[in-house]
mmCIF file with all atom_site columns, C-alpha atoms in Angstrom:
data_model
loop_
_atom_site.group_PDB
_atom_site.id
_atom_site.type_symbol
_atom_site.label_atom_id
_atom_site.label_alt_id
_atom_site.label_comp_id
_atom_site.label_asym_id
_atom_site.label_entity_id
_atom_site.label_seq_id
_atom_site.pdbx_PDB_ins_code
_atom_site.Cartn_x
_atom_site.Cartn_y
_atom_site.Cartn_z
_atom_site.occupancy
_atom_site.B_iso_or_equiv
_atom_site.pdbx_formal_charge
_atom_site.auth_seq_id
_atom_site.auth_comp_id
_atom_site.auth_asym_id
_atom_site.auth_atom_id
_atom_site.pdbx_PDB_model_num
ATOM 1   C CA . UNK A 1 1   ? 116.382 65.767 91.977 1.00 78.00 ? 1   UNK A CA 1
ATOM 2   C CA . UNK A 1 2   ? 113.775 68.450 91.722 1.00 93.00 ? 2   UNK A CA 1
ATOM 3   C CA . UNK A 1 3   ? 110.508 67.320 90.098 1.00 91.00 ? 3   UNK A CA 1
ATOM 4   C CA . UNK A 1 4   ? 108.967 70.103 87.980 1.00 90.00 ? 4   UNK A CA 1
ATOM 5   C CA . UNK A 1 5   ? 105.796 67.876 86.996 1.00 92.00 ? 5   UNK A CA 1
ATOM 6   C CA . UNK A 1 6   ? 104.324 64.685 87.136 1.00 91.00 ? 6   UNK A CA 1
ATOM 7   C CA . UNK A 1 7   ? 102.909 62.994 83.752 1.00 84.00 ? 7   UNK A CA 1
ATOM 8   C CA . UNK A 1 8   ? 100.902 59.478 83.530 1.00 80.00 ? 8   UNK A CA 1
ATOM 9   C CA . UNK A 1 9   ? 103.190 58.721 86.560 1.00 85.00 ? 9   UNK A CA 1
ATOM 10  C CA . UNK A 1 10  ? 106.542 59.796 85.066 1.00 84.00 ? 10  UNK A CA 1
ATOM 11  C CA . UNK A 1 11  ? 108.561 62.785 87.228 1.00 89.00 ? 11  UNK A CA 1
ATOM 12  C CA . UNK A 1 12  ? 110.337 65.049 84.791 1.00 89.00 ? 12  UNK A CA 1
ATOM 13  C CA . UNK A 1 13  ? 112.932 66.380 86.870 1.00 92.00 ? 13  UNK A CA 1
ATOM 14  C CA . UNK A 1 14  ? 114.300 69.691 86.686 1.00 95.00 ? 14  UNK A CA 1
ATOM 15  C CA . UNK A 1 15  ? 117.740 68.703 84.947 1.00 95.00 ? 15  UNK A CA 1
ATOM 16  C CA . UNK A 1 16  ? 116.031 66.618 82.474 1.00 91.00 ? 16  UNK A CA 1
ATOM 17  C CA . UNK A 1 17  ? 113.718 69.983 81.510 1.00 93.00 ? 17  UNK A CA 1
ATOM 18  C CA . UNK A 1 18  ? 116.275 71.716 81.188 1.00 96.00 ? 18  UNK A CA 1
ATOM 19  C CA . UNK A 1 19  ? 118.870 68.981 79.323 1.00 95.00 ? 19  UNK A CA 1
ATOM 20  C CA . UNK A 1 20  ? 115.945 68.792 76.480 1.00 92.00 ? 20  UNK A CA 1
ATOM 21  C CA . UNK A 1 21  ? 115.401 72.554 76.126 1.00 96.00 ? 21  UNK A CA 1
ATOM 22  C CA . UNK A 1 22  ? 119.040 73.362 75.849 1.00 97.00 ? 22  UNK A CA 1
ATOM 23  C CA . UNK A 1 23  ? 119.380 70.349 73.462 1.00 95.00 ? 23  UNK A CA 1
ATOM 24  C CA . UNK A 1 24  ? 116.590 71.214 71.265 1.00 95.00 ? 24  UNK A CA 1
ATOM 25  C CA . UNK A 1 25  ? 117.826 75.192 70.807 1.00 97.00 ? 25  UNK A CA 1
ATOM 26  C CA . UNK A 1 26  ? 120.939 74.160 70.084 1.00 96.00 ? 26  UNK A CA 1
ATOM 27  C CA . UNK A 1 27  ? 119.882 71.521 67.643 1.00 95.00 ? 27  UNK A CA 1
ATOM 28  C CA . UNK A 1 28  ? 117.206 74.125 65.684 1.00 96.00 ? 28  UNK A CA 1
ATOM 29  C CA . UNK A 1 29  ? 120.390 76.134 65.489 1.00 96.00 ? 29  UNK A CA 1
ATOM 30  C CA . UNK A 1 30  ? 122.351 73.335 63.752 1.00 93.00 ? 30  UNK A CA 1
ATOM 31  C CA . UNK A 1 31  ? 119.447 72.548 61.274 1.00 94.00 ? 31  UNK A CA 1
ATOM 32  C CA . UNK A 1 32  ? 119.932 76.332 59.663 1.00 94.00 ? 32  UNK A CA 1
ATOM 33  C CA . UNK A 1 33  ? 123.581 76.103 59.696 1.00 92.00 ? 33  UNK A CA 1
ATOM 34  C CA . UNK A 1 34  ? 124.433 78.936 62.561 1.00 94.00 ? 34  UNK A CA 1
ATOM 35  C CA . UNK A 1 35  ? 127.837 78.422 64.784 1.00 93.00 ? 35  UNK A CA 1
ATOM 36  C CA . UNK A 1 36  ? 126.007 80.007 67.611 1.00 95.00 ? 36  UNK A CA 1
ATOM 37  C CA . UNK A 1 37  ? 124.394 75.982 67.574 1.00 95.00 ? 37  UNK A CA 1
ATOM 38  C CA . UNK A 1 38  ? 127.765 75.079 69.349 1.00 95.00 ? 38  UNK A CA 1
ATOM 39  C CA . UNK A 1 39  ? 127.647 76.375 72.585 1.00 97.00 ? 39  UNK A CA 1
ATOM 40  C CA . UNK A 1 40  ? 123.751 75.971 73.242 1.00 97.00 ? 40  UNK A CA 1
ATOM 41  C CA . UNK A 1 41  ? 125.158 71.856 72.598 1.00 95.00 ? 41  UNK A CA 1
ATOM 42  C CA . UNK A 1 42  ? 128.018 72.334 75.238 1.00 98.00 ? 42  UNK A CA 1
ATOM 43  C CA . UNK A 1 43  ? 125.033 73.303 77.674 1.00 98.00 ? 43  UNK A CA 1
ATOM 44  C CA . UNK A 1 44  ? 123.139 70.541 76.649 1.00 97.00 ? 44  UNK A CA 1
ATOM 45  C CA . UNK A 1 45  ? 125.871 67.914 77.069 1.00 97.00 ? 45  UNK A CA 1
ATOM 46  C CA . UNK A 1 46  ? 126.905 69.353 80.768 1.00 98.00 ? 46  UNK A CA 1
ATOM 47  C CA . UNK A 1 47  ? 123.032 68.804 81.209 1.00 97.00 ? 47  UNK A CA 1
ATOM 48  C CA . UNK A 1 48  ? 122.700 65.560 79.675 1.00 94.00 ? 48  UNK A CA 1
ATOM 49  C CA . UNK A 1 49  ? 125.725 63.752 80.996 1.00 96.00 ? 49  UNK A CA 1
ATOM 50  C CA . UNK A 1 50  ? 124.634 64.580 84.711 1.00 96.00 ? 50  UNK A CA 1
ATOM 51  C CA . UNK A 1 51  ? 120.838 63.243 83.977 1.00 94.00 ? 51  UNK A CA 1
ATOM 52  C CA . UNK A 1 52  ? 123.004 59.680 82.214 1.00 90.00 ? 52  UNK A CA 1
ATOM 53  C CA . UNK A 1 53  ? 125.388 59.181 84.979 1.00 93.00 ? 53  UNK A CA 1
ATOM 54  C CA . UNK A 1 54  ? 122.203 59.344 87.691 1.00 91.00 ? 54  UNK A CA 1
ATOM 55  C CA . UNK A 1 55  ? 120.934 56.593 85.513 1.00 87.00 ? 55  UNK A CA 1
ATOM 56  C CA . UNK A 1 56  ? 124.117 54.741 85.257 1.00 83.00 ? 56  UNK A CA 1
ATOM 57  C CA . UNK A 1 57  ? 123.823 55.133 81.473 1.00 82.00 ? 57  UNK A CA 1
ATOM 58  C CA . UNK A 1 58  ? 127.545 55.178 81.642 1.00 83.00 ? 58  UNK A CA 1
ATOM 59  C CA . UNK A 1 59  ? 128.554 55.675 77.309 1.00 79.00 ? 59  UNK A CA 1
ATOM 60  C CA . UNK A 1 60  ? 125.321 58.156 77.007 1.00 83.00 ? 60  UNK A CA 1
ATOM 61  C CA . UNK A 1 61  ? 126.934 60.037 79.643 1.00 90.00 ? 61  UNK A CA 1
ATOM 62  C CA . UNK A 1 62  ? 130.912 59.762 78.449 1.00 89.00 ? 62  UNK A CA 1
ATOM 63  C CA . UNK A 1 63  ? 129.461 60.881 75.128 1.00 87.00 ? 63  UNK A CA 1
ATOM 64  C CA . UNK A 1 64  ? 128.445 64.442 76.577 1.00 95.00 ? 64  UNK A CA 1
ATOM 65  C CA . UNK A 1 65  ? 132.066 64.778 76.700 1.00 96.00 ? 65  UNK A CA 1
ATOM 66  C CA . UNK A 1 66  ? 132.640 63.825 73.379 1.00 91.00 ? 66  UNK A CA 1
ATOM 67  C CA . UNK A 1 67  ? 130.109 66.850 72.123 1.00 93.00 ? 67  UNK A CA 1
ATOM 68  C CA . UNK A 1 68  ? 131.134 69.396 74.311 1.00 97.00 ? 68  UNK A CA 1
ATOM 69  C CA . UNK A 1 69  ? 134.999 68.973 72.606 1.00 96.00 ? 69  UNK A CA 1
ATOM 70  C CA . UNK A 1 70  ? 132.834 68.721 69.116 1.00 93.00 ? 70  UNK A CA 1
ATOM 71  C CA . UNK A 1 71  ? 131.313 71.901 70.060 1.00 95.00 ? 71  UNK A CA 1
ATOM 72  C CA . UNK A 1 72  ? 134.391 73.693 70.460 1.00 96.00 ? 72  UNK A CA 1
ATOM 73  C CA . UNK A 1 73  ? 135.574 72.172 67.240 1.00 93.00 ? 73  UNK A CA 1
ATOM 74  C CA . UNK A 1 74  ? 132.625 73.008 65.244 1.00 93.00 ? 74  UNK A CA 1
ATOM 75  C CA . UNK A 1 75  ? 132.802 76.658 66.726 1.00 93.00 ? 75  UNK A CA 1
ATOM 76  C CA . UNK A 1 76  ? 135.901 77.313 64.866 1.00 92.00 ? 76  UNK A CA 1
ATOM 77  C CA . UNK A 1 77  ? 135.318 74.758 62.279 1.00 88.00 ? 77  UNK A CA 1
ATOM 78  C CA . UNK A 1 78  ? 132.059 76.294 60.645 1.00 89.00 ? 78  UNK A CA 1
ATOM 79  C CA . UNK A 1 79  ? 132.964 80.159 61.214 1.00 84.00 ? 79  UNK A CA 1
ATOM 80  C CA . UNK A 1 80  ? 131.186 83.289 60.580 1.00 85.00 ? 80  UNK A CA 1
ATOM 81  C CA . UNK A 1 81  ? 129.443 82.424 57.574 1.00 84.00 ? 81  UNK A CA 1
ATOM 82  C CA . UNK A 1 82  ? 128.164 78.993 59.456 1.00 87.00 ? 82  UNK A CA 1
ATOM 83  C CA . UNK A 1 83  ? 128.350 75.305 57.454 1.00 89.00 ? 83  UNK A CA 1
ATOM 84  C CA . UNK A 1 84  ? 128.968 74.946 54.116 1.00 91.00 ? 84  UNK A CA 1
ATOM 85  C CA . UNK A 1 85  ? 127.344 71.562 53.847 1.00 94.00 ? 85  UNK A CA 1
ATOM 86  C CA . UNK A 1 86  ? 128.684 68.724 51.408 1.00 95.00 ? 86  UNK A CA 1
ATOM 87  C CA . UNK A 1 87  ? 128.080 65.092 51.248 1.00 96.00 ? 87  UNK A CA 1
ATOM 88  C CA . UNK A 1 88  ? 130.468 62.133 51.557 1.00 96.00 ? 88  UNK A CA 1
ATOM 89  C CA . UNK A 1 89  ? 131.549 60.239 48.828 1.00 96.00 ? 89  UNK A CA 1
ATOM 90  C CA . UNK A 1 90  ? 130.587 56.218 48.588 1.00 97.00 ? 90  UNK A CA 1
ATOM 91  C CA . UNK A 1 91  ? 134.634 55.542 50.069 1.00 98.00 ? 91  UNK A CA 1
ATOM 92  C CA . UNK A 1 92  ? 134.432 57.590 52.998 1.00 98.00 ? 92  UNK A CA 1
ATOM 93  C CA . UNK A 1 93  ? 130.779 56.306 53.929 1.00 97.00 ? 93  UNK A CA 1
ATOM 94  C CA . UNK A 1 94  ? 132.407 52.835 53.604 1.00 98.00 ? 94  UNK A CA 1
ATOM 95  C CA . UNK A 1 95  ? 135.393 54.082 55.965 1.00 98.00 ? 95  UNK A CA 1
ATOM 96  C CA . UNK A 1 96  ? 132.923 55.402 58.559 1.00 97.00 ? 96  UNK A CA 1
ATOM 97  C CA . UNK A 1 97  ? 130.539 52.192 58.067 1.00 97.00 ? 97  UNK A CA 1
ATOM 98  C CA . UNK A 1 98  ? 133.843 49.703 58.941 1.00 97.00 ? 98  UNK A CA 1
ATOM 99  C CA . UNK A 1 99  ? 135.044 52.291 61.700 1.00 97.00 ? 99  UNK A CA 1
ATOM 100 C CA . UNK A 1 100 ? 131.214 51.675 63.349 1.00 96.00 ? 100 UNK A CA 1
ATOM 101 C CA . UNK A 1 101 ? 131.746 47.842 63.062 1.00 96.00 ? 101 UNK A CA 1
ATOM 102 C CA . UNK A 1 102 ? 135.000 47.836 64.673 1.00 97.00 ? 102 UNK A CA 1
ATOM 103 C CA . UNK A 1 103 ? 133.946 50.566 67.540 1.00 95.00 ? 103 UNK A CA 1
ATOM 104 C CA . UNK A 1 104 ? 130.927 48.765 68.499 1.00 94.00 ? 104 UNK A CA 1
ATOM 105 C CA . UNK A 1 105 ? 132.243 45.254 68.584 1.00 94.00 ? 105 UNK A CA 1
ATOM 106 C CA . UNK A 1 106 ? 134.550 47.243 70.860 1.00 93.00 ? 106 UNK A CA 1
ATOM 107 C CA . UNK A 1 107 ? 132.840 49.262 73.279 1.00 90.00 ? 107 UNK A CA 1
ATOM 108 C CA . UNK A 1 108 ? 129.886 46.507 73.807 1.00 87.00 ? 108 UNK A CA 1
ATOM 109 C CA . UNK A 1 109 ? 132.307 44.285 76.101 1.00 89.00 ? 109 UNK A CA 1
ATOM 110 C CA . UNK A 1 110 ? 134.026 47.225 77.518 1.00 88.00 ? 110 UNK A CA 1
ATOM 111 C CA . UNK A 1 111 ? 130.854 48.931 78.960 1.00 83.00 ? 111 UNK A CA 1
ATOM 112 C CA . UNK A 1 112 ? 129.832 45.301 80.253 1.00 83.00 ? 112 UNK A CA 1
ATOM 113 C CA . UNK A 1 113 ? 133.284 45.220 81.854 1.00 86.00 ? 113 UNK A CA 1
ATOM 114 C CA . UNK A 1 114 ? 132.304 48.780 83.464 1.00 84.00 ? 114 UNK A CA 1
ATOM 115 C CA . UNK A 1 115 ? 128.430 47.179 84.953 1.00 77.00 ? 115 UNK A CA 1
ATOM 116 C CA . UNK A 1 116 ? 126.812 49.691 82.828 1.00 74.00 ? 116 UNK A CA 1
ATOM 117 C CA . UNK A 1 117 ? 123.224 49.073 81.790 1.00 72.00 ? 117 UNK A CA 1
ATOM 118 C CA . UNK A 1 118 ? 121.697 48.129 78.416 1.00 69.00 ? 118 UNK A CA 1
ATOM 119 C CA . UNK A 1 119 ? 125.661 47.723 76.214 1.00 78.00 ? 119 UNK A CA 1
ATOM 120 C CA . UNK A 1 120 ? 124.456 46.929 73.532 1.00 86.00 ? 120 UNK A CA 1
ATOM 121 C CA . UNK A 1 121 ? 122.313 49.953 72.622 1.00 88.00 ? 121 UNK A CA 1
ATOM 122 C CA . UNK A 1 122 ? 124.414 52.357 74.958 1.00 86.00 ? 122 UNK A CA 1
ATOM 123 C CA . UNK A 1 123 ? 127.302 51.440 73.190 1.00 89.00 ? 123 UNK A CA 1
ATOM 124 C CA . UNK A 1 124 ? 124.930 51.415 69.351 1.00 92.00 ? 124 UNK A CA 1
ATOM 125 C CA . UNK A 1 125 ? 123.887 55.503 70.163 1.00 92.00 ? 125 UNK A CA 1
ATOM 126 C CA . UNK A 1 126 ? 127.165 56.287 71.708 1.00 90.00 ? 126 UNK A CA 1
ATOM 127 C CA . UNK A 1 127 ? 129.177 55.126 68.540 1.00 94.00 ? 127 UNK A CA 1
ATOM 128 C CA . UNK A 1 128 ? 126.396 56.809 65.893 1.00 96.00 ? 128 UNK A CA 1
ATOM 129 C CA . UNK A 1 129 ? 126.293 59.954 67.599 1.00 94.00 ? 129 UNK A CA 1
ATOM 130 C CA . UNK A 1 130 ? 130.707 59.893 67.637 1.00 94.00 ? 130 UNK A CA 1
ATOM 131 C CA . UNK A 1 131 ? 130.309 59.583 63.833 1.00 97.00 ? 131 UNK A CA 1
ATOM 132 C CA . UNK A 1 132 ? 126.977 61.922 62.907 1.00 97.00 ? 132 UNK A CA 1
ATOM 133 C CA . UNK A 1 133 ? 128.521 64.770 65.513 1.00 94.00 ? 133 UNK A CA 1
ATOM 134 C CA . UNK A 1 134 ? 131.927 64.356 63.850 1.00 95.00 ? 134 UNK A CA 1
ATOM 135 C CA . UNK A 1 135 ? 130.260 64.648 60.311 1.00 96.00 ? 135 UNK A CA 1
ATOM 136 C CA . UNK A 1 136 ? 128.599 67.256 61.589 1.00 94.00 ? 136 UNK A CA 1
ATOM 137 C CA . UNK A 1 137 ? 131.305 69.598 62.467 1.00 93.00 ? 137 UNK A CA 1
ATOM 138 C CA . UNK A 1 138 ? 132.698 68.398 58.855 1.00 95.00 ? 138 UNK A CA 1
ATOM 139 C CA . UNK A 1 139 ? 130.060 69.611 57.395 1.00 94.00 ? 139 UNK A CA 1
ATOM 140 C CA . UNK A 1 140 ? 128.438 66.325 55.694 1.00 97.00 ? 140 UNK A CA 1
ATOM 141 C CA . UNK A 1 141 ? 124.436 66.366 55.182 1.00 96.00 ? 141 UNK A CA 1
ATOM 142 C CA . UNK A 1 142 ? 125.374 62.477 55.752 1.00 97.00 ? 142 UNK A CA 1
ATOM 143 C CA . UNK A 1 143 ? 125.319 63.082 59.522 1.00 98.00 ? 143 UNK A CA 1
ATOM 144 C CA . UNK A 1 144 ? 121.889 63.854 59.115 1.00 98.00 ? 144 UNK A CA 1
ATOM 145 C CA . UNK A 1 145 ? 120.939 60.801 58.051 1.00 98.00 ? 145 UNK A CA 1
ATOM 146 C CA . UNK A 1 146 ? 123.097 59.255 60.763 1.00 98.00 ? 146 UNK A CA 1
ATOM 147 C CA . UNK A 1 147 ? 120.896 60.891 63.269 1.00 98.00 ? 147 UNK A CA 1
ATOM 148 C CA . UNK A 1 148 ? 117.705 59.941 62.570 1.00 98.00 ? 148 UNK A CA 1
ATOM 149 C CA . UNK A 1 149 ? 118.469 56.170 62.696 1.00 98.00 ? 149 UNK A CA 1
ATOM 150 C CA . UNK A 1 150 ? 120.740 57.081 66.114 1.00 97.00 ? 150 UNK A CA 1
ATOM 151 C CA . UNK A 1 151 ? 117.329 59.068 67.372 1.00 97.00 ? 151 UNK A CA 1
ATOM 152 C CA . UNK A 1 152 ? 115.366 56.032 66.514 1.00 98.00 ? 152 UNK A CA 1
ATOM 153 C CA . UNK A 1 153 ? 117.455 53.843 68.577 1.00 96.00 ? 153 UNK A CA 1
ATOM 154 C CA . UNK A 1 154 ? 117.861 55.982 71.273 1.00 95.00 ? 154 UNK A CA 1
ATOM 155 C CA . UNK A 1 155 ? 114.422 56.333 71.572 1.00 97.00 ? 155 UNK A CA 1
ATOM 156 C CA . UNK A 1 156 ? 113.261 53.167 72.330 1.00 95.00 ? 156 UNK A CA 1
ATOM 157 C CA . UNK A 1 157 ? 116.149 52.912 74.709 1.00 91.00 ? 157 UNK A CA 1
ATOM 158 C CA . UNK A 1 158 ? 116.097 55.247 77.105 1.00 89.00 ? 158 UNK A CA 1
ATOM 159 C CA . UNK A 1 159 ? 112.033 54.593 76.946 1.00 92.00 ? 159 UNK A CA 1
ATOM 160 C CA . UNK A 1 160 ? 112.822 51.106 78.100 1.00 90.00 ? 160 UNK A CA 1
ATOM 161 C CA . UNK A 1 161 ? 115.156 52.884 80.724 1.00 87.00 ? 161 UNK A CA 1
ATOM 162 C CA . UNK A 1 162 ? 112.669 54.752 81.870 1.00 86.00 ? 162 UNK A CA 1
ATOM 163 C CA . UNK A 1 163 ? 113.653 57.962 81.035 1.00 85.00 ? 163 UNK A CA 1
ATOM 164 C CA . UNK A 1 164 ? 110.449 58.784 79.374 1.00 88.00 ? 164 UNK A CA 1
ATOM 165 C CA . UNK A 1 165 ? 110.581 62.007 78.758 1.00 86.00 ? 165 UNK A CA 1
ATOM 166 C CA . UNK A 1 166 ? 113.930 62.275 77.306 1.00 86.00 ? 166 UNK A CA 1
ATOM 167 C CA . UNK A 1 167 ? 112.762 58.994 74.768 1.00 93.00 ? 167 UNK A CA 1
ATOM 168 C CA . UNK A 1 168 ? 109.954 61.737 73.775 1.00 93.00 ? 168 UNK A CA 1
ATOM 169 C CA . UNK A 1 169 ? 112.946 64.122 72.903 1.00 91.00 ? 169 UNK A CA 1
ATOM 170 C CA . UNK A 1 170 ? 114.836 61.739 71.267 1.00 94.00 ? 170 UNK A CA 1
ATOM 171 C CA . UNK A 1 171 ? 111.053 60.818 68.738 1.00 97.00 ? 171 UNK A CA 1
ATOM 172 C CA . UNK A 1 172 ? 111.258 64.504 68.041 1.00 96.00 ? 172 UNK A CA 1
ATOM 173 C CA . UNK A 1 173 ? 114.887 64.671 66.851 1.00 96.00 ? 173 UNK A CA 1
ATOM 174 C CA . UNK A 1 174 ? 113.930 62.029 64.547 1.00 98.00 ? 174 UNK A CA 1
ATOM 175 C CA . UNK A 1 175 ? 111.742 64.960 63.231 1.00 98.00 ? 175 UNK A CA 1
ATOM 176 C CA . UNK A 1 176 ? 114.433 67.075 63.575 1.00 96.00 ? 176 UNK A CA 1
ATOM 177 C CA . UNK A 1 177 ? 116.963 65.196 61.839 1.00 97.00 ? 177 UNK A CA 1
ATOM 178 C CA . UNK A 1 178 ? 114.852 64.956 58.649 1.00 98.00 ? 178 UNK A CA 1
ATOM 179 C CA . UNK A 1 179 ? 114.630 68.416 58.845 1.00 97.00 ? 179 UNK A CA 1
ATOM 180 C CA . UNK A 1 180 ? 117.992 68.726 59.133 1.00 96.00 ? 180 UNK A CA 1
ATOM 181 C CA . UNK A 1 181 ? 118.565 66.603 56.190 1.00 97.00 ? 181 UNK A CA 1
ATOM 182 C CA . UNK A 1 182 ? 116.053 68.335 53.883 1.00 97.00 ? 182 UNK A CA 1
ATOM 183 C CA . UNK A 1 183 ? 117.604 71.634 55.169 1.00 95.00 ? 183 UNK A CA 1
ATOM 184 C CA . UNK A 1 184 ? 121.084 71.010 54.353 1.00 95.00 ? 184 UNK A CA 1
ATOM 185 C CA . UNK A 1 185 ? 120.416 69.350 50.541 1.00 95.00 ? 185 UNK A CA 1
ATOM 186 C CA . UNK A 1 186 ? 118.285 72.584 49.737 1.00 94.00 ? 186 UNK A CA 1
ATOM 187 C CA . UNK A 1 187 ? 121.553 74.716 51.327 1.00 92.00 ? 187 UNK A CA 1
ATOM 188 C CA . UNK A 1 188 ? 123.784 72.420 48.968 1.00 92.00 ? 188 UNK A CA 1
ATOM 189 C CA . UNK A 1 189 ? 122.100 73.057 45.860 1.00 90.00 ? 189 UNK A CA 1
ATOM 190 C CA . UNK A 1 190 ? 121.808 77.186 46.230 1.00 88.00 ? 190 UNK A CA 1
ATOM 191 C CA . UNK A 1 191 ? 125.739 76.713 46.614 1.00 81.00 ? 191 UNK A CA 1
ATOM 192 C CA . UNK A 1 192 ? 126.046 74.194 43.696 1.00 70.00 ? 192 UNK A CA 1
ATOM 193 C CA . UNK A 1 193 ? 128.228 72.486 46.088 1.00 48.00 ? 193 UNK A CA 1
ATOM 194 C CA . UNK A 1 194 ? 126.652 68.690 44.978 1.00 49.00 ? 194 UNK A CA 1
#
């Protein structure tokens, strides 16, 4: 891989550059509610599932593939006008809390199966992000809030992978994702759609 720099001894590479600035355009897009976030995320994902599968980060990188067909959803989903955002009611956050449970307690021993690295958290992010990106192209603030405890995790794992310069990315969509959050509840209550 093509090293663009060297920092406190860590090589960001040329495809992780570039995984992290499509990411975060398409992500500043999704935090004011444009469609034109969708297919800045496909070009993340492409990027992001190579960097994952050189890393043997084996759900990370099978997730890519889960946002670029989210992305193609959410392109028609949210339409010209962009998201309308709403929030979940207490049933359907229960739904989406059991579905977690039972995808987790799932995917752990499957990925170990596979020889991937790190299950448990691989398998942790992979199953948050399924449910935030799916709320997202729903149009629930609730993913929001998904994603900053997903970033949080993710953070710490792919620093303990190594990958330091993507767990940096992943400590600003934290910020992000609060943003996002604040964002979408002020968007809610200009619509009256609380």
């Amino acid at each position: 891989m093509t090293v663009l720099f060297t920092a406190w001894g860590y090589e960001v590479t040329l495809l992780e550059m570039l995984s992290v600035i499509a990411s975060i355009a398409a992500i500043s897009l999704g935090i004011i509610g444009t469609r034109w976030a969708w297919p800045l995320w496909i070009l993340g994902s492409v990027l992001y599932g190579w960097l994952f599968l050189e890393f043997d980060l084996l759900a990370s990188a099978a997730l890519q593939l889960v946002f670029i067909a989210a992305a193609i959803w959410g392109w028609f989903g949210w339409g010209s006008q962009g998201a309308q955002p709403k929030l979940l009611s207490n049933r359907h956050r229960s739904y989406w809390l059991g579905f977690a449970i039972l995808a987790w307690a799932a995917l752990n021993p499957l990925l170990k199966e596979l020889g991937a690295v790190a299950t448990q958290l691989d398998s942790l992010i992979f199953v948050g992000s399924l449910i935030a990106q799916i709320l997202m192209v729903m149009q629930r603030a609730d993913a929001w809030i998904i994603w900053i405890v997903v970033n949080v995790i993710a953070t710490i794992h792919y620093g303990r992978q190594e990958l330091y310069f993507t767990a940096l990315f992943y400590a600003l969509l934290v910020i992000m994702a609060a943003q996002g959050w604040v964002r979408w509840l002020r968007m809610m209550k200009s619509k009256s759609l609380m």
